[in-house]
Coordinates of C-alpha atoms in Angstrom, one line a residue:
X2 CA 0.0 0.0 0.0
X3 CA 1.2 3.5 -0.8
X4 CA 2.6 5.4 2.2
X5 CA 0.2 8.0 3.6
X6 CA 2.4 9.6 6.3
X7 CA 5.2 12.0 5.7
X8 CA 7.4 13.5 8.4
X9 CA 6.8 12.4 12.0
X10 CA 8.5 13.9 15.0
X11 CA 8.5 11.9 18.3
X12 CA 9.6 12.8 21.7
X13 CA 11.5 9.9 23.3
X14 CA 11.6 9.5 27.0
X15 CA 14.8 8.5 28.6
X16 CA 16.3 8.3 32.2
X17 CA 17.3 11.5 34.0
X18 CA 20.8 12.2 32.8
X19 CA 23.6 12.6 35.4
X20 CA 27.3 13.4 35.0
X21 CA 29.2 10.5 33.6
X22 CA 26.2 8.7 32.0
X23 CA 26.8 6.8 28.8
X24 CA 24.8 8.8 26.3
X25 CA 25.6 6.5 23.4
X26 CA 23.9 3.6 25.1
X27 CA 21.1 5.6 26.6
X28 CA 20.2 7.3 23.3
X29 CA 20.2 4.2 21.2
X30 CA 18.4 2.0 23.8
X31 CA 15.8 4.6 24.5
X32 CA 14.9 5.0 20.8
X33 CA 14.8 1.3 20.2
X34 CA 12.7 0.6 23.3
X35 CA 10.3 3.3 22.1
X36 CA 10.1 1.7 18.7
X37 CA 9.3 -1.6 20.2
X38 CA 6.7 -0.1 22.6
X39 CA 5.0 2.0 19.9
X40 CA 5.3 -0.4 17.0
X41 CA 7.3 1.5 14.5
X42 CA 10.5 0.6 12.7
X43 CA 13.7 2.5 12.2
X44 CA 14.5 3.6 8.6
X45 CA 17.6 4.8 6.8
X46 CA 18.1 8.6 7.2
X47 CA 15.9 8.9 10.3
X48 CA 17.2 11.7 12.5
X49 CA 17.9 11.2 16.2
X50 CA 18.5 14.5 18.1
X51 CA 19.7 15.0 21.6
X52 CA 19.1 18.3 23.5
X53 CA 22.3 20.1 24.3
X54 CA 21.3 20.1 28.0
X55 CA 21.6 16.4 28.5
X56 CA 25.0 16.4 26.7
X57 CA 26.4 19.1 28.9
X58 CA 25.0 17.4 32.0
X59 CA 26.6 14.1 31.0
X60 CA 29.9 15.9 30.5
X61 CA 29.5 17.6 33.9
X62 CA 30.0 21.0 32.2
X63 CA 29.1 23.3 35.1
X64 CA 30.6 26.4 36.6
X65 CA 29.9 28.6 39.7
X66 CA 29.2 32.3 40.0
X67 CA 32.6 32.6 41.7
X68 CA 34.3 30.9 38.7
X69 CA 32.8 33.6 36.5
X70 CA 33.9 36.3 38.8
X71 CA 37.4 35.1 38.9
X72 CA 37.7 35.0 35.1
X73 CA 36.1 38.4 34.6
X74 CA 38.4 40.0 37.2
X75 CA 41.5 38.4 35.6
X76 CA 40.5 39.4 32.1
X77 CA 38.9 42.8 32.6
X78 CA 40.8 44.2 35.6
X79 CA 38.3 44.1 38.3
X80 CA 37.6 47.9 38.3
X81 CA 34.9 49.6 36.2
X82 CA 33.6 47.3 33.5
X83 CA 31.2 48.2 30.7
X84 CA 28.7 45.3 30.2
X85 CA 26.9 45.9 27.0
X86 CA 24.0 44.4 25.0
X87 CA 23.0 41.5 27.3
X88 CA 19.7 39.7 26.6
X89 CA 16.9 40.1 29.1
X90 CA 16.6 36.7 30.7
X91 CA 16.4 35.3 34.2
X92 CA 17.6 31.9 33.0
X93 CA 20.2 32.9 30.5
X94 CA 21.9 36.1 31.8
X95 CA 20.9 37.0 35.3
X96 CA 23.1 34.5 37.0
X97 CA 26.0 35.4 34.7
X98 CA 25.5 39.0 35.6
X99 CA 25.9 38.0 39.3
X100 CA 29.3 36.5 38.5
X101 CA 30.3 39.5 36.3
X102 CA 29.4 42.0 39.0
X103 CA 31.3 40.0 41.7
X104 CA 34.4 40.5 39.5
X105 CA 34.2 44.3 39.3
X106 CA 33.9 47.3 41.5
X107 CA 31.5 49.1 39.2
X108 CA 29.4 47.8 36.3
X109 CA 28.1 50.2 33.7
X110 CA 25.3 48.2 32.1
X111 CA 24.4 49.4 28.6
X112 CA 21.1 48.0 27.4
X113 CA 19.9 48.1 23.8
X114 CA 16.5 49.5 23.3
X115 CA 13.6 49.2 22.5
X116 CA 14.5 45.5 22.7
X117 CA 17.4 43.2 23.2
X118 CA 19.1 41.2 20.5
X119 CA 16.6 38.4 20.6
X120 CA 13.5 40.6 20.8
X121 CA 12.7 40.9 24.5
X122 CA 11.3 44.4 24.7
X123 CA 12.1 47.1 27.3
X124 CA 9.7 49.5 25.6
X125 CA 7.6 49.4 22.4
X126 CA 8.3 51.2 19.2
X127 CA 5.0 53.2 19.8
X128 CA 6.5 54.4 23.1
X129 CA 9.7 55.4 21.3
X130 CA 7.8 57.3 18.7
X131 CA 5.6 59.1 21.2
X132 CA 8.6 60.2 23.2
X133 CA 10.4 61.5 20.1
X134 CA 13.4 59.4 20.7
X135 CA 15.9 58.1 18.1
X136 CA 17.1 54.8 19.3
X137 CA 20.0 54.8 16.8
X138 CA 21.6 57.9 18.2
X139 CA 20.0 58.9 21.5
X140 CA 21.7 57.8 24.8
X141 CA 19.5 57.7 27.9
X142 CA 20.5 57.4 31.5
X143 CA 18.2 55.5 34.0
X144 CA 16.6 58.7 35.2
X145 CA 15.7 59.8 31.7
X146 CA 14.4 56.3 30.8
X147 CA 12.1 56.4 33.9
X148 CA 10.9 59.9 33.1
X149 CA 10.0 58.9 29.5
X150 CA 8.8 55.4 30.0
X151 CA 8.2 54.7 33.7
X152 CA 8.1 51.0 34.7
X153 CA 8.0 48.4 31.9
X154 CA 7.5 44.8 32.8
X155 CA 8.2 42.0 30.4
X156 CA 5.1 40.8 28.6
X157 CA 5.6 37.1 29.6
X158 CA 7.7 37.1 32.7
X159 CA 6.3 40.2 34.5
X160 CA 9.9 41.3 35.3
X161 CA 11.1 44.9 35.2
X162 CA 14.6 44.0 33.9
X163 CA 16.1 47.5 34.5
X164 CA 15.3 47.2 38.3
X165 CA 16.1 43.5 38.3
X166 CA 19.6 43.8 36.8
X167 CA 20.4 46.8 38.9
X168 CA 19.5 44.9 42.0
X169 CA 21.7 41.9 41.0
X170 CA 24.7 44.1 40.4
X171 CA 24.4 45.9 43.8
X172 CA 23.7 42.7 45.7
X173 CA 26.9 41.3 44.2
X174 CA 28.8 44.2 45.8
X175 CA 29.4 46.4 42.8
X176 CA 28.2 49.9 42.0
X177 CA 25.6 49.9 39.2
X178 CA 25.0 52.5 36.5
X179 CA 22.6 51.8 33.7
X180 CA 22.4 53.5 30.3
X181 CA 20.4 52.8 27.2
X182 CA 22.1 53.0 23.8
X183 CA 22.6 51.1 20.6
X184 CA 26.0 52.2 19.4
X185 CA 28.9 50.1 20.9
X186 CA 31.2 53.1 21.0
X187 CA 29.0 54.8 23.5
X188 CA 30.3 52.7 26.4
X189 CA 33.8 54.1 25.9
X190 CA 32.5 57.4 27.4
X191 CA 32.2 55.5 30.6
X192 CA 35.1 52.9 30.6
X193 CA 37.6 51.4 28.3
X194 CA 37.2 47.8 29.7
X195 CA 34.2 46.2 28.0
X196 CA 32.5 42.9 28.1
X197 CA 30.1 42.6 25.2
X198 CA 27.3 40.2 25.8
X199 CA 25.6 40.0 22.4
X200 CA 25.4 36.6 20.8
X201 CA 25.1 36.7 17.1
X202 CA 26.5 40.2 16.5
X203 CA 29.5 39.8 18.9
X204 CA 32.2 39.8 16.2
X205 CA 31.1 43.1 14.8
X206 CA 30.7 44.7 18.2
X207 CA 34.2 43.6 19.2
X208 CA 35.6 44.9 16.0
X209 CA 34.0 48.3 16.4
X210 CA 35.2 48.7 20.1
X211 CA 38.7 47.7 19.3
X212 CA 38.9 50.1 16.4
X213 CA 37.5 52.9 18.6
X214 CA 40.4 52.4 21.1
X215 CA 39.0 50.2 23.9
X216 CA 41.7 49.0 26.2
X217 CA 40.2 45.6 26.8
X218 CA 37.4 43.9 24.9
X219 CA 36.0 40.5 25.8
X220 CA 32.8 38.8 24.7
X221 CA 30.9 36.2 26.7
X222 CA 32.6 33.7 24.5
X223 CA 35.9 34.8 26.1
X224 CA 34.8 34.1 29.6
X225 CA 35.2 30.5 30.9
X226 CA 36.7 29.5 27.6
X227 CA 39.1 27.5 29.7
X228 CA 38.6 25.9 33.2
X229 CA 38.8 28.2 36.2
X230 CA 39.6 26.5 39.5
X231 CA 38.6 23.2 38.0
X232 CA 35.3 24.4 36.6
X233 CA 33.7 23.4 33.4
X234 CA 34.2 25.5 30.3
X235 CA 33.5 25.8 26.6
X236 CA 36.6 26.4 24.5
X237 CA 34.6 27.9 21.6
X238 CA 31.7 29.6 23.1
X239 CA 32.6 30.4 26.7
X240 CA 29.5 31.6 28.6
X241 CA 27.4 31.7 25.4
X242 CA 24.6 29.1 25.5
X243 CA 24.8 28.7 29.3
X244 CA 21.8 28.8 31.5
X245 CA 20.9 28.6 35.2
X246 CA 21.4 25.3 37.0
X247 CA 21.1 26.3 40.7
X248 CA 21.1 29.7 42.4
X249 CA 25.0 29.6 42.3
X250 CA 25.9 27.5 39.3
X251 CA 25.4 27.5 35.5
X252 CA 25.3 24.7 33.0
X253 CA 27.5 25.6 30.1
X254 CA 26.9 24.8 26.4
X255 CA 28.3 21.3 25.7
X256 CA 32.0 21.0 24.9
X257 CA 33.2 19.2 21.8
X258 CA 30.6 16.5 21.0
X259 CA 31.2 15.6 17.4
X260 CA 32.6 12.2 18.5
X261 CA 29.3 11.6 20.4
X262 CA 27.0 12.0 17.4
X263 CA 29.3 9.8 15.3
X264 CA 29.5 7.1 18.0
X265 CA 25.6 7.1 18.3
X266 CA 25.4 6.8 14.5
X267 CA 27.8 3.8 14.6
X268 CA 25.9 2.1 17.4
X269 CA 22.6 2.4 15.5
X270 CA 24.2 0.9 12.5
X271 CA 25.6 -1.9 14.6
X272 CA 22.3 -2.7 16.3
X273 CA 19.8 -2.0 13.5
X274 CA 21.7 -2.1 10.2
X275 CA 20.2 1.4 9.5
X276 CA 22.1 4.6 8.6
X277 CA 20.8 7.1 11.2
X278 CA 21.7 10.8 11.2
X279 CA 22.4 12.2 14.6
X280 CA 22.6 15.8 16.0
X281 CA 22.8 17.7 19.2
X282 CA 20.4 20.7 19.3
X283 CA 19.8 23.7 21.4
X284 CA 17.4 26.6 20.8
X285 CA 15.3 26.5 17.7
X286 CA 15.6 29.4 15.2
X287 CA 12.1 30.8 15.1
X288 CA 10.4 34.0 16.1
X289 CA 7.3 34.3 18.3
X290 CA 4.7 36.5 16.5
X291 CA 3.1 37.7 19.8
X292 CA 6.1 38.7 21.9
X293 CA 8.4 39.3 18.8
X294 CA 11.0 37.1 20.6
X295 CA 13.5 35.3 18.5
X296 CA 14.1 32.0 20.2
X297 CA 17.8 31.6 19.4
X298 CA 19.7 32.5 22.6
X299 CA 22.3 29.8 22.0
X300 CA 25.2 30.6 19.7
X301 CA 24.2 27.9 17.2
X302 CA 21.2 25.6 16.9
X303 CA 23.4 22.5 16.5
X304 CA 26.9 22.3 17.9
X305 CA 27.5 18.8 16.5
X306 CA 25.8 16.7 13.8
X307 CA 26.6 13.9 11.4
X308 CA 27.7 14.7 7.8
X309 CA 24.3 13.8 6.3
X310 CA 22.8 16.9 8.0
X311 CA 25.1 19.4 6.3
X312 CA 23.5 21.7 3.7
X313 CA 20.0 23.0 2.9
X314 CA 16.9 21.5 1.5
X315 CA 16.8 20.8 -2.3
X316 CA 13.1 20.7 -2.9
X317 CA 10.5 21.6 -5.6
X318 CA 7.4 23.5 -4.8
X319 CA 4.5 21.2 -5.6
X320 CA 1.9 24.0 -5.9
X321 CA 4.2 25.8 -8.3
X322 CA 4.4 22.8 -10.5
X323 CA 0.7 22.1 -10.3
X324 CA -0.3 25.7 -11.0
X325 CA 2.3 26.4 -13.7
X326 CA 4.1 23.6 -15.5
X327 CA 1.2 21.1 -15.3
X328 CA -1.8 23.4 -14.9
X329 CA -3.6 21.5 -17.6
X330 CA -3.3 18.2 -15.9
X331 CA -5.3 16.6 -13.0
X332 CA -5.7 13.3 -11.2
X333 CA -3.3 10.5 -12.0
X334 CA -1.7 12.4 -14.9
X335 CA -0.8 15.3 -12.6
X336 CA 0.6 13.0 -10.0
X337 CA 2.7 11.2 -12.6
X338 CA 4.0 14.4 -14.0
X339 CA 5.0 15.9 -10.7
X340 CA 6.6 12.6 -9.6
X341 CA 8.7 12.6 -12.7
X342 CA 9.8 16.1 -12.1
X343 CA 10.9 15.3 -8.6
X344 CA 12.8 12.2 -9.6
X345 CA 14.6 14.2 -12.3
X346 CA 15.3 17.3 -10.3
X347 CA 18.9 18.7 -10.3
X348 CA 21.1 18.3 -7.3
X349 CA 21.1 22.1 -6.9
X350 CA 17.9 24.0 -7.4
X351 CA 19.2 27.4 -6.5
X352 CA 17.6 30.0 -8.9
X353 CA 15.1 27.5 -10.2
X354 CA 11.6 29.1 -10.1
X355 CA 10.0 25.8 -9.2
X356 CA 11.9 25.8 -5.9
X357 CA 10.8 29.3 -4.9
X358 CA 9.0 29.4 -1.6
X359 CA 10.9 26.4 -0.2
X360 CA 12.8 27.1 3.0
X361 CA 16.4 28.3 2.2
X362 CA 17.8 27.4 5.6
X363 CA 20.4 25.0 7.0
X364 CA 19.0 21.5 7.6
X365 CA 20.3 21.6 11.2
X366 CA 18.4 24.9 11.8
X367 CA 15.2 23.5 10.4
X368 CA 15.4 20.1 12.1
X369 CA 16.7 21.6 15.3
X370 CA 13.7 24.0 15.4
X371 CA 11.3 21.0 14.9
X372 CA 13.0 19.1 17.7
X373 CA 13.0 22.1 20.1
X374 CA 9.3 22.6 19.5
X375 CA 8.7 18.8 20.0
X376 CA 10.7 18.5 23.2
X377 CA 9.7 21.8 24.8
X378 CA 11.7 23.2 27.7
X379 CA 9.5 22.0 30.6
X380 CA 8.4 18.7 32.0
X381 CA 7.7 16.6 29.0
X382 CA 10.7 14.4 29.8
X383 CA 11.6 13.8 26.1
X384 CA 15.2 15.2 25.6
X385 CA 15.7 12.9 22.7
X386 CA 13.7 13.4 19.5
X387 CA 13.3 10.9 16.6
X388 CA 12.3 12.5 13.3
X389 CA 11.3 10.1 10.6
X390 CA 10.5 10.8 6.9
X391 CA 12.1 14.3 6.9
X392 CA 14.1 13.4 3.7
X393 CA 11.2 11.7 2.0
X394 CA 9.4 13.4 -0.9
X395 CA 6.2 12.9 -2.8
X396 CA 7.6 9.9 -4.7
X397 CA 8.6 7.8 -1.7

């Protein structure tokens, strides 16, 4: 019988992961037990994805607030530090800010406005327009911000991040000054030792600050990029991709894990005879239409994946073929014509009108987003995702 189901995404339950656990065995066994329980079979080019959290936990990749403080003090001098462009997040940045503030005497915190890099709003564009402010050039201090905009709580969390971040800095023992600006050079009017906390624009920000004469420029990727007092670290991303573990510790983004995905792939081949693609995923790359928040607070969607997941989709748009090339056909003739086009399509459809409207994004970003939405970030208990049929097309 002709297959009637295309792509299927399943959340796979597995044991709670602790440091030192064998993720290769856990991942493969959990998926195969789910297949037996639910009555489905593994197929070539199925995708098994592990959330970055369980990988980092198995690695024991943790660090304390004091570890952050020690590294910040050593690299930025421990006096007045400019901390610029952080995201507004209790989970992602607040605990890092505690460590940063403990490593300085004064923190000049420069917040981008009207929103942070990933879309969390301090104020709305309507408020900006009403106040007659130009966010590309105007610099506000905290008093002016309050005069113009008052208290603004986050739409979803109910937190006034200006007050919250100020309190964190002061409770850590540092003096706090908050300004609002969008030009990196602005911070140099306050200090020449700068920690830039943006994620996806960090290379540009560092370049601008260094060219403008900053004495010391670090990014979050430069903090805890090596162990401090025996702590965890991430050689490539530092504090980027970290999140809160306890009130005093963070879980860092997983360290090198390419070997892990390849070992899982090899174990699936050994136990099933199937060629399975494997990836580690973090945040999905999508934007919430209500809050305008871009989900991607991790430095990348996938820090490791098998080679079959490199590249972008190479797909034809069925409705384009139906409405243009084969508009005079219907029924079995239409199906046969479209199937023939799919089977004969070129290996690279860039510029082909019949591919317009297909999603021109990296496979790992697309599949990682699907996995992130499937697993969620709460109590579903499914940190492993099995995606089947993703590489199928209308002819399979």
